[in-house]
Short mmCIF file of C-alpha atoms and ligand atoms in Angstrom, two decimals:
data_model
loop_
_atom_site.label_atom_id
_atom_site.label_comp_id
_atom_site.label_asym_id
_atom_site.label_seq_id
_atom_site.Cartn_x
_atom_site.Cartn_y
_atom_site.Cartn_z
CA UNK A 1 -6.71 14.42 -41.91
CA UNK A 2 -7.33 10.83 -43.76
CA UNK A 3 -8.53 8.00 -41.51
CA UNK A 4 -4.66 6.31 -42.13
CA UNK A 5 -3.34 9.60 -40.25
CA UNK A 6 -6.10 9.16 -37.44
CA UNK A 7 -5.00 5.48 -36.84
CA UNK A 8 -1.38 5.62 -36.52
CA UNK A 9 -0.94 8.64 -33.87
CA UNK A 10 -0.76 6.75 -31.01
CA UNK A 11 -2.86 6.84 -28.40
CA UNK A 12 -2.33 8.07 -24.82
CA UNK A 13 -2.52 4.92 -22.43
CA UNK A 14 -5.51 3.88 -20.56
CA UNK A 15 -6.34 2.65 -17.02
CA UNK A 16 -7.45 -0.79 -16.91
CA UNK A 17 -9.18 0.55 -13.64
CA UNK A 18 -11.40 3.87 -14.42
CA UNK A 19 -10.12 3.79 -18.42
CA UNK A 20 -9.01 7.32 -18.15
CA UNK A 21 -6.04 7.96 -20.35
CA UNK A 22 -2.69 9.01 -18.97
CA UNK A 23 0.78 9.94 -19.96
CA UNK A 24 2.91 6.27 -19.59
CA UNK A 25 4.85 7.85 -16.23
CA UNK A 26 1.69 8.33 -14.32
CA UNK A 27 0.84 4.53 -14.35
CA UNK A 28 1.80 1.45 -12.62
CA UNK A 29 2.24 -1.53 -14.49
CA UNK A 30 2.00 -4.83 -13.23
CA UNK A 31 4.87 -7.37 -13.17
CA UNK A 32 3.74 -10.60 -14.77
CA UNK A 33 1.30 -8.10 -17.39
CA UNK A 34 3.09 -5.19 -18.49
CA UNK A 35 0.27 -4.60 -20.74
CA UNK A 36 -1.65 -3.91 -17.71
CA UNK A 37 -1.50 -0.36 -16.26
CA UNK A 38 -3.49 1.10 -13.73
CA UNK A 39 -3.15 4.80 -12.65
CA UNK A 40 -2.36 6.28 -9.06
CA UNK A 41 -5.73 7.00 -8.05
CA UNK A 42 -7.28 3.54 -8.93
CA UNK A 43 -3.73 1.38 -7.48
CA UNK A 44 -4.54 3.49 -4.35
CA UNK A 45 -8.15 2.54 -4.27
CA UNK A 46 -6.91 -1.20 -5.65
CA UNK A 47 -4.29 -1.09 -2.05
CA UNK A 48 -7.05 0.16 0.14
CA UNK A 49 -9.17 -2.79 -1.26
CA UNK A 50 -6.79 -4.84 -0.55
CA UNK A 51 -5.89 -4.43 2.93
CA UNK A 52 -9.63 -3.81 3.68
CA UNK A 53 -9.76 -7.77 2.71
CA UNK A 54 -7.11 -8.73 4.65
CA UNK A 55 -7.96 -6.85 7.40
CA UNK A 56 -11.67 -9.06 7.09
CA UNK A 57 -9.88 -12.19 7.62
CA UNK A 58 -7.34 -11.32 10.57
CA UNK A 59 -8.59 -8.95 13.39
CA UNK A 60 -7.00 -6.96 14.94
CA UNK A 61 -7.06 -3.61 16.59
CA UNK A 62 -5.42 -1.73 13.57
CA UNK A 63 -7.76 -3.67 11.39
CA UNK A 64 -10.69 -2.57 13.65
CA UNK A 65 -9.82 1.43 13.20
CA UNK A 66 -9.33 1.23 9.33
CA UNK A 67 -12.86 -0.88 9.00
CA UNK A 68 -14.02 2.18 11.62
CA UNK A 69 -12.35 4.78 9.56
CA UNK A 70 -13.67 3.12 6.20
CA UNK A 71 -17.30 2.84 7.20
CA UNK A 72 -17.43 7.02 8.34
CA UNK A 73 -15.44 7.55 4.60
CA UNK A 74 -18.36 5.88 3.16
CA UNK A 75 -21.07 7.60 5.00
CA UNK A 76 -19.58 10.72 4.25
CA UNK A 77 -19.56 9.77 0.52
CA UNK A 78 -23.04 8.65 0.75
CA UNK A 79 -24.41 11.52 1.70
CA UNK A 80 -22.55 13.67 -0.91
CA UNK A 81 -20.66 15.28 1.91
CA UNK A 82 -17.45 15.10 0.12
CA UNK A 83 -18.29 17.30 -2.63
CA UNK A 84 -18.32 20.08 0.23
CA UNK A 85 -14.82 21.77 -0.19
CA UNK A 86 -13.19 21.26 3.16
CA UNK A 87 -14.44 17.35 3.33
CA UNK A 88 -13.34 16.62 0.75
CA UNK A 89 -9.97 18.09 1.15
CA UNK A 90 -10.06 16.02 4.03
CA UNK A 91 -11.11 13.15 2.70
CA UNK A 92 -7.87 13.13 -0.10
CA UNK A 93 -5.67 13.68 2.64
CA UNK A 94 -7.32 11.01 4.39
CA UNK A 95 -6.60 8.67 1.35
CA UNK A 96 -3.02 9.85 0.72
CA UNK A 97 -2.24 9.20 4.59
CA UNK A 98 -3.81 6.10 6.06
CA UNK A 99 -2.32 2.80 4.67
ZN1 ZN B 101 -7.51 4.63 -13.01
#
């Protein structure tokens, strides 16, 4: 294979999040950057971000059980708990569930 052959296959697009590449249906693109394409995983973590911020500058009682639900996710990831089979499973059904 010459270098010209190496250069025009394309390449498989990459997360502007974790830079993992992906096939082009498994991204989200944004609307004013098409160029920009983040994959499930990271637009999840990107929404969860998000309303974690928002939740930070209006309280309320929903707000108050994410930031309570949040903090125990993190202290479960701190202390490598989620890398146990069943928390973890948990854990991703956690993130696929809760807004
Ligand atoms: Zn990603």
């Amino acid at each position: 294979m010459t270098v010209a052959d190496e250069t025009s296959q394309a390449q498989a697009p990459v997360c502007w999040c974790c830079g993992n590449q992906f096939e082009e249906n498994d991204l989200v693109r944004l609307g004013s950057h098409p160029e920009v394409g983040v994959c499930f995983g990271c637009a999840r973590f990107l929404h969860r971000r998000a309303v974690g911020q928002e939740d930070q500058r209006r309280t309320s009682l929903a707000g108050r059980i994410r930031s309570a639900i949040s903090g125990v996710r993190e202290w479960v990831i701190a202390h490598n708990w989620h890398r146990l089979p069943l928390v973890g499973l948990l854990l991703q059904r956690l993130d696929r569930h809760l807004p």
